[in-house]
Short mmCIF file of C-alpha atoms and ligand atoms in Angstrom, two decimals:
data_model
loop_
_atom_site.label_atom_id
_atom_site.label_comp_id
_atom_site.label_asym_id
_atom_site.label_seq_id
_atom_site.Cartn_x
_atom_site.Cartn_y
_atom_site.Cartn_z
CA MET A 1 0.00 0.00 0.00
CA LYS A 2 1.21 3.51 -0.79
CA LYS A 3 2.26 5.49 2.26
CA PRO A 4 0.39 8.74 2.71
CA MET A 5 2.64 11.67 1.80
CA THR A 6 3.96 13.84 4.59
CA LYS A 7 3.69 17.61 4.35
CA SER A 8 7.40 17.85 3.46
CA ASP A 9 7.02 15.17 0.74
CA GLN A 10 4.18 17.15 -0.71
CA ASN A 11 6.23 20.30 -0.63
CA LYS A 12 9.14 18.51 -2.24
CA GLU A 13 6.92 17.16 -4.95
CA LYS A 14 5.36 20.57 -5.47
CA PHE A 15 8.81 22.18 -5.50
CA LEU A 16 10.12 19.68 -8.03
CA THR A 17 7.15 20.15 -10.29
CA GLU A 18 7.45 23.89 -10.12
CA GLN A 19 11.13 23.65 -10.90
CA GLN A 20 10.40 21.35 -13.80
CA ILE A 21 7.74 23.68 -15.02
CA ARG A 22 10.13 26.59 -14.76
CA ARG A 23 12.79 24.69 -16.74
CA ARG A 24 10.27 23.83 -19.38
CA THR A 25 9.05 27.37 -19.49
CA ILE A 26 12.57 28.66 -19.95
CA LYS A 27 13.21 26.09 -22.67
CA GLY A 28 9.95 27.04 -24.28
CA LEU A 29 10.76 30.74 -24.13
CA ILE A 30 14.17 30.17 -25.66
CA GLY A 31 12.47 28.18 -28.40
CA ILE A 32 9.93 30.91 -29.05
CA GLY A 33 12.68 33.53 -28.91
CA LEU A 34 14.73 31.69 -31.51
CA GLY A 35 11.62 31.22 -33.60
CA ILE A 36 10.79 34.92 -33.50
CA THR A 37 14.40 35.88 -34.27
CA GLY A 38 14.25 33.48 -37.20
CA ILE A 39 11.02 34.93 -38.50
CA PHE A 40 12.21 38.50 -38.13
CA GLY A 41 15.57 37.64 -39.63
CA GLY A 42 13.75 36.09 -42.55
CA LEU A 43 11.37 39.00 -42.83
CA LYS A 44 14.22 41.48 -42.70
CA TRP A 45 15.90 39.69 -45.55
CA ALA A 46 12.75 39.21 -47.54
CA ASN A 47 11.21 42.63 -47.09
CA ALA A 48 9.85 44.43 -50.06
CA ASP A 49 12.64 47.03 -50.11
CA ASN A 50 15.55 44.57 -50.05
CA GLU A 51 17.23 44.42 -53.43
CA GLU A 52 18.28 40.81 -52.90
CA THR A 53 14.70 39.67 -52.34
CA PRO A 54 13.37 37.78 -55.35
CA GLY A 55 10.65 39.64 -57.21
CA PHE A 56 7.84 37.21 -56.51
CA ILE A 57 8.47 37.36 -52.74
CA LYS A 58 8.57 41.14 -52.90
CA LYS A 59 5.19 41.08 -54.59
CA ILE A 60 3.76 38.94 -51.80
CA PHE A 61 5.12 41.33 -49.20
CA GLN A 62 3.80 44.37 -50.96
CA PHE A 63 0.45 42.65 -51.36
CA ASN A 64 0.32 41.71 -47.66
CA SER A 65 1.26 45.16 -46.49
CA ASN A 66 -1.34 46.73 -48.77
CA VAL A 67 -3.99 44.34 -47.51
CA SER A 68 -3.20 45.01 -43.87
CA LYS A 69 -3.35 48.76 -44.51
CA ALA A 70 -6.54 48.34 -46.48
CA LEU A 71 -8.37 46.40 -43.83
CA PRO A 72 -10.45 48.83 -41.85
CA GLY A 73 -10.01 48.16 -38.16
CA LYS A 74 -7.11 45.76 -38.42
CA LYS A 75 -6.84 45.76 -34.65
CA SER A 76 -8.57 42.96 -32.78
CA LYS A 77 -12.15 43.30 -31.63
CA VAL A 78 -13.35 43.38 -28.05
CA ARG A 79 -15.63 40.60 -26.89
CA GLU A 80 -19.32 41.06 -27.63
CA PHE A 81 -22.26 39.86 -25.54
CA ARG A 82 -25.91 39.06 -26.13
CA HIS A 83 -28.24 42.03 -25.91
CA GLU A 84 -30.02 40.48 -22.89
CA GLU A 85 -26.76 40.56 -20.95
CA ALA A 86 -26.68 44.38 -20.98
CA VAL A 87 -27.65 46.29 -17.85
CA PRO A 88 -31.06 48.00 -18.23
CA LYS A 89 -29.82 51.28 -16.75
CA PRO A 90 -26.12 51.88 -17.34
CA ARG A 91 -24.53 54.32 -14.96
CA VAL A 92 -23.89 57.88 -16.02
CA ASN A 93 -20.37 59.20 -15.68
CA GLY A 94 -19.03 62.63 -16.57
CA ASP A 95 -21.10 65.62 -17.62
CA ILE A 96 -18.53 68.00 -19.04
CA GLY A 97 -20.02 69.73 -22.08
CA ILE A 98 -23.43 68.10 -21.65
CA LEU A 99 -26.15 70.60 -22.51
CA ASP A 100 -29.65 70.90 -21.10
CA THR A 101 -32.63 69.70 -23.13
CA ASN A 102 -33.54 73.11 -24.55
CA LYS A 103 -30.15 73.61 -26.12
CA LEU A 104 -29.91 70.12 -27.56
CA ASN A 105 -28.02 70.22 -30.83
CA GLN A 106 -29.60 68.41 -33.76
CA TYR A 107 -26.58 68.81 -36.01
CA VAL A 108 -23.00 67.68 -36.09
CA PHE A 109 -20.61 70.18 -37.63
CA LEU A 110 -18.03 68.69 -39.93
CA GLU A 111 -14.93 70.24 -41.32
CA LYS A 112 -13.66 69.74 -44.86
CA PRO A 113 -9.93 69.55 -45.63
CA ASP A 114 -10.09 73.19 -46.84
CA GLY A 115 -11.31 74.24 -43.38
CA SER A 116 -14.88 75.02 -44.45
CA GLN A 117 -17.68 73.66 -42.28
CA PHE A 118 -20.89 71.91 -43.17
CA LYS A 119 -23.55 70.39 -40.96
CA VAL A 120 -25.04 66.93 -40.90
CA SER A 121 -28.46 66.40 -39.34
CA MET A 122 -29.53 63.56 -37.08
CA GLU A 123 -31.98 62.42 -39.78
CA GLU A 124 -29.10 62.02 -42.22
CA ILE A 125 -27.04 60.08 -39.67
CA LYS A 126 -29.98 57.77 -38.90
CA LYS A 127 -30.31 56.87 -42.59
CA LEU A 128 -26.88 55.19 -42.54
CA PRO A 129 -26.64 51.39 -42.04
CA LYS A 130 -27.46 50.62 -38.44
CA THR A 131 -25.44 48.43 -36.15
CA GLU A 132 -25.62 47.45 -32.49
CA ILE A 133 -23.00 46.44 -29.99
CA THR A 134 -23.19 44.93 -26.51
CA PHE A 135 -19.82 45.02 -24.80
CA GLU A 136 -18.14 45.65 -21.47
CA PHE A 137 -17.81 49.41 -21.16
CA LYS A 138 -14.74 50.21 -19.03
CA CYS A 139 -14.09 53.43 -17.18
CA ILE A 140 -10.56 54.32 -16.16
CA GLU A 141 -11.90 54.99 -12.64
CA GLY A 142 -12.17 51.24 -12.18
CA TRP A 143 -15.75 50.24 -12.93
CA SER A 144 -17.14 48.36 -15.90
CA GLU A 145 -20.58 47.39 -17.13
CA ILE A 146 -22.02 45.40 -20.02
CA SER A 147 -24.10 47.86 -22.02
CA ASN A 148 -25.91 47.96 -25.36
CA TRP A 149 -25.51 50.70 -27.96
CA GLY A 150 -26.90 51.36 -31.41
CA GLY A 151 -25.83 53.61 -34.24
CA THR A 152 -23.67 53.52 -37.30
CA ALA A 153 -20.04 52.46 -37.77
CA PHE A 154 -17.89 55.58 -37.85
CA SER A 155 -16.31 54.33 -41.10
CA GLU A 156 -19.78 54.37 -42.73
CA PHE A 157 -20.20 57.95 -41.63
CA MET A 158 -16.79 58.92 -43.02
CA ASN A 159 -17.64 57.33 -46.31
CA ALA A 160 -21.16 58.76 -46.54
CA PHE A 161 -20.10 62.35 -45.84
CA GLN A 162 -16.72 62.08 -47.52
CA VAL A 163 -14.63 63.11 -44.55
CA GLY A 164 -11.36 61.80 -43.14
CA GLY A 165 -9.67 61.66 -46.55
CA LYS A 166 -7.35 64.43 -47.65
CA LYS A 167 -9.13 64.64 -50.97
CA GLY A 168 -12.83 64.08 -50.46
CA ARG A 169 -14.04 60.50 -50.27
CA PRO A 170 -11.80 58.55 -47.90
CA ASP A 171 -9.98 55.72 -49.64
CA THR A 172 -9.39 53.14 -46.90
CA THR A 173 -7.20 51.08 -49.23
CA ASP A 174 -4.62 53.87 -49.19
CA SER A 175 -3.76 55.02 -45.67
CA SER A 176 -1.54 57.82 -47.02
CA SER A 177 -4.67 59.46 -48.45
CA LEU A 178 -6.29 59.59 -45.01
CA PHE A 179 -5.76 61.99 -42.14
CA SER A 180 -4.01 60.39 -39.14
CA PHE A 181 -6.52 61.55 -36.50
CA GLY A 182 -10.08 62.65 -35.87
CA GLY A 183 -10.98 65.31 -33.30
CA PHE A 184 -14.34 65.47 -31.52
CA GLU A 185 -15.84 68.25 -29.39
CA THR A 186 -19.02 68.93 -27.48
CA PRO A 187 -21.07 71.87 -28.85
CA ASP A 188 -19.64 74.19 -26.17
CA GLY A 189 -16.10 72.87 -26.78
CA LYS A 190 -15.63 71.98 -23.10
CA TYR A 191 -14.99 68.26 -23.61
CA TYR A 192 -12.84 67.06 -26.47
CA VAL A 193 -11.02 63.91 -27.57
CA GLY A 194 -8.65 62.81 -30.29
CA LEU A 195 -8.62 59.36 -31.90
CA ASP A 196 -6.18 57.78 -34.34
CA MET A 197 -7.40 56.73 -37.81
CA ASP A 198 -7.09 52.98 -37.09
CA THR A 199 -9.50 53.41 -34.20
CA LEU A 200 -11.88 55.51 -36.30
CA LEU A 201 -11.97 52.76 -38.94
CA HIS A 202 -12.31 49.98 -36.37
CA PRO A 203 -15.59 48.13 -37.06
CA GLN A 204 -16.68 48.46 -33.42
CA THR A 205 -16.20 52.25 -33.26
CA LEU A 206 -19.69 53.72 -33.49
CA LEU A 207 -21.41 57.00 -33.91
CA CYS A 208 -24.14 56.09 -31.51
CA TYR A 209 -27.66 57.47 -31.00
CA GLU A 210 -29.39 54.64 -29.09
CA MET A 211 -28.93 52.78 -25.85
CA ASN A 212 -30.96 49.61 -25.21
CA GLN A 213 -32.74 50.35 -28.52
CA GLN A 214 -34.07 53.68 -27.20
CA PRO A 215 -32.90 57.16 -28.16
CA LEU A 216 -29.96 58.27 -26.02
CA SER A 217 -30.81 60.27 -22.92
CA ILE A 218 -29.16 63.66 -22.53
CA ALA A 219 -26.98 62.31 -19.72
CA HIS A 220 -25.74 59.51 -21.97
CA GLY A 221 -24.88 61.91 -24.78
CA ALA A 222 -27.95 62.77 -26.89
CA PRO A 223 -28.43 63.19 -29.69
CA VAL A 224 -25.25 61.44 -30.83
CA ARG A 225 -22.05 60.26 -29.16
CA LEU A 226 -18.98 58.14 -29.75
CA ILE A 227 -18.74 54.55 -28.58
CA VAL A 228 -15.15 53.32 -28.71
CA PRO A 229 -15.14 49.80 -27.25
CA THR A 230 -11.37 49.29 -27.73
CA LYS A 231 -10.59 52.21 -25.41
CA TYR A 232 -11.45 53.40 -21.93
CA GLY A 233 -14.68 55.36 -21.52
CA ILE A 234 -12.92 58.74 -21.50
CA LYS A 235 -12.63 58.49 -25.31
CA SER A 236 -16.37 57.84 -25.84
CA LEU A 237 -17.31 61.50 -26.07
CA LYS A 238 -20.97 62.24 -25.36
CA SER A 239 -22.94 64.88 -27.26
CA ILE A 240 -20.88 65.50 -30.39
CA GLY A 241 -20.96 69.05 -31.69
CA ARG A 242 -18.01 69.14 -34.05
CA ILE A 243 -15.79 66.62 -35.85
CA TYR A 244 -12.57 67.47 -37.67
CA PHE A 245 -9.58 65.57 -39.05
CA SER A 246 -5.88 66.30 -38.82
CA ASP A 247 -2.41 64.82 -39.11
CA SER A 248 -1.30 66.00 -35.68
CA PRO A 249 -2.99 64.66 -32.53
CA PRO A 250 -6.10 66.72 -31.76
CA LYS A 251 -6.40 68.19 -28.29
CA ASP A 252 -7.70 65.74 -25.71
CA TYR A 253 -9.26 66.70 -22.40
CA TRP A 254 -8.00 63.82 -20.27
CA ALA A 255 -4.61 63.67 -21.98
CA GLU A 256 -4.19 67.32 -20.90
CA ASN A 257 -5.00 66.14 -17.39
CA GLY A 258 -2.27 63.53 -17.29
CA TYR A 259 -3.99 60.45 -18.72
CA ASP A 260 -2.57 58.34 -21.53
CA TYR A 261 -3.51 59.90 -24.90
CA ASP A 262 -4.11 56.50 -26.45
CA SER A 263 -6.11 55.06 -23.51
CA SER A 264 -6.42 51.66 -25.21
CA LEU A 265 -7.67 48.81 -23.04
N1 MTE B 1 -19.19 65.14 -23.11
C1 MTE B 1 -18.66 64.26 -22.26
N2 MTE B 1 -18.43 62.99 -22.68
C2 MTE B 1 -17.89 62.09 -21.83
C3 MTE B 1 -17.55 62.43 -20.49
C4 MTE B 1 -17.79 63.78 -20.08
O1 MTE B 1 -17.52 64.19 -18.93
N3 MTE B 1 -18.36 64.65 -20.98
N4 MTE B 1 -17.01 61.50 -19.66
C5 MTE B 1 -16.41 60.28 -20.25
C6 MTE B 1 -16.22 59.20 -19.31
S1 MTE B 1 -14.97 59.37 -18.20
C7 MTE B 1 -16.96 58.04 -19.36
S2 MTE B 1 -16.57 56.71 -18.39
C8 MTE B 1 -18.11 57.90 -20.28
C9 MTE B 1 -19.36 57.50 -19.51
O2 MTE B 1 -20.43 57.33 -20.38
P1 MTE B 1 -21.88 57.14 -19.78
O3 MTE B 1 -22.19 58.31 -18.91
O4 MTE B 1 -22.81 57.00 -20.91
O5 MTE B 1 -21.81 55.88 -18.94
O6 MTE B 1 -18.36 59.09 -20.99
C10 MTE B 1 -17.22 59.77 -21.43
N5 MTE B 1 -17.67 60.84 -22.28
MO1 MO B 2 -14.62 57.27 -17.37
#
């Protein structure tokens, strides 16, 4: 019959296993490290600019890099949930630049590359293809909640109103034709954020006018707000008054107050 293990035997066994695991982990890491070095070495040799790289490989590299630039929202998506999993009454956080009902703006002002402004009405925005997202909204203050939002992908909006490109209609297959950032402001200009173009083209970045399939309340950013699931809540500006595009990072309220400009999750 097997003797029951003493406490010290158990510890020994545990210690040995941990040590073994550690050894294996180190071996594994070395393996991965060598693998990565190999891949990068190979890539460095076979990059599209290297004169020694055979033409057909160059073509593949050029093709791949064009495709990855062309793919709107090449960054990974956040997890989505079923609509029923969303809280019925999401909490309200932050009221900088939120107007009272009487002053509610029904337009978003857009800027063209030449600096001229034009306005887009809520009716026009609501005509764009509609999409919904239920995801875990995360505030930098340390709370999170699963909430449901409806609106239109920001890329649809860019395309429909021909903004974000340096020459009219944005060509998402050519990132050099696009501005690097979008800037967003409340109608009074008191709250403002900047977002990079990859985030603007991300399929989960929405121009949002509904919560739980109802029009947004004023406190949640009526008539239209940003929902940026890949970033902390500070970037999801409520009550959009003005949108513009630029190559330098637009001013950002919380970045000015010491937070990370990017604020990715
Ligand atoms: N206009 C405006 N938008 C804002 C804020 C704000 O103070 N003013 N706060 C931000 C922060 S910190 C968070 S967490 C979210 C909260 O959105 P909610 O109130 O709909 O939950 O809005 C963001 N957008
Ligand atoms: Mo927040």
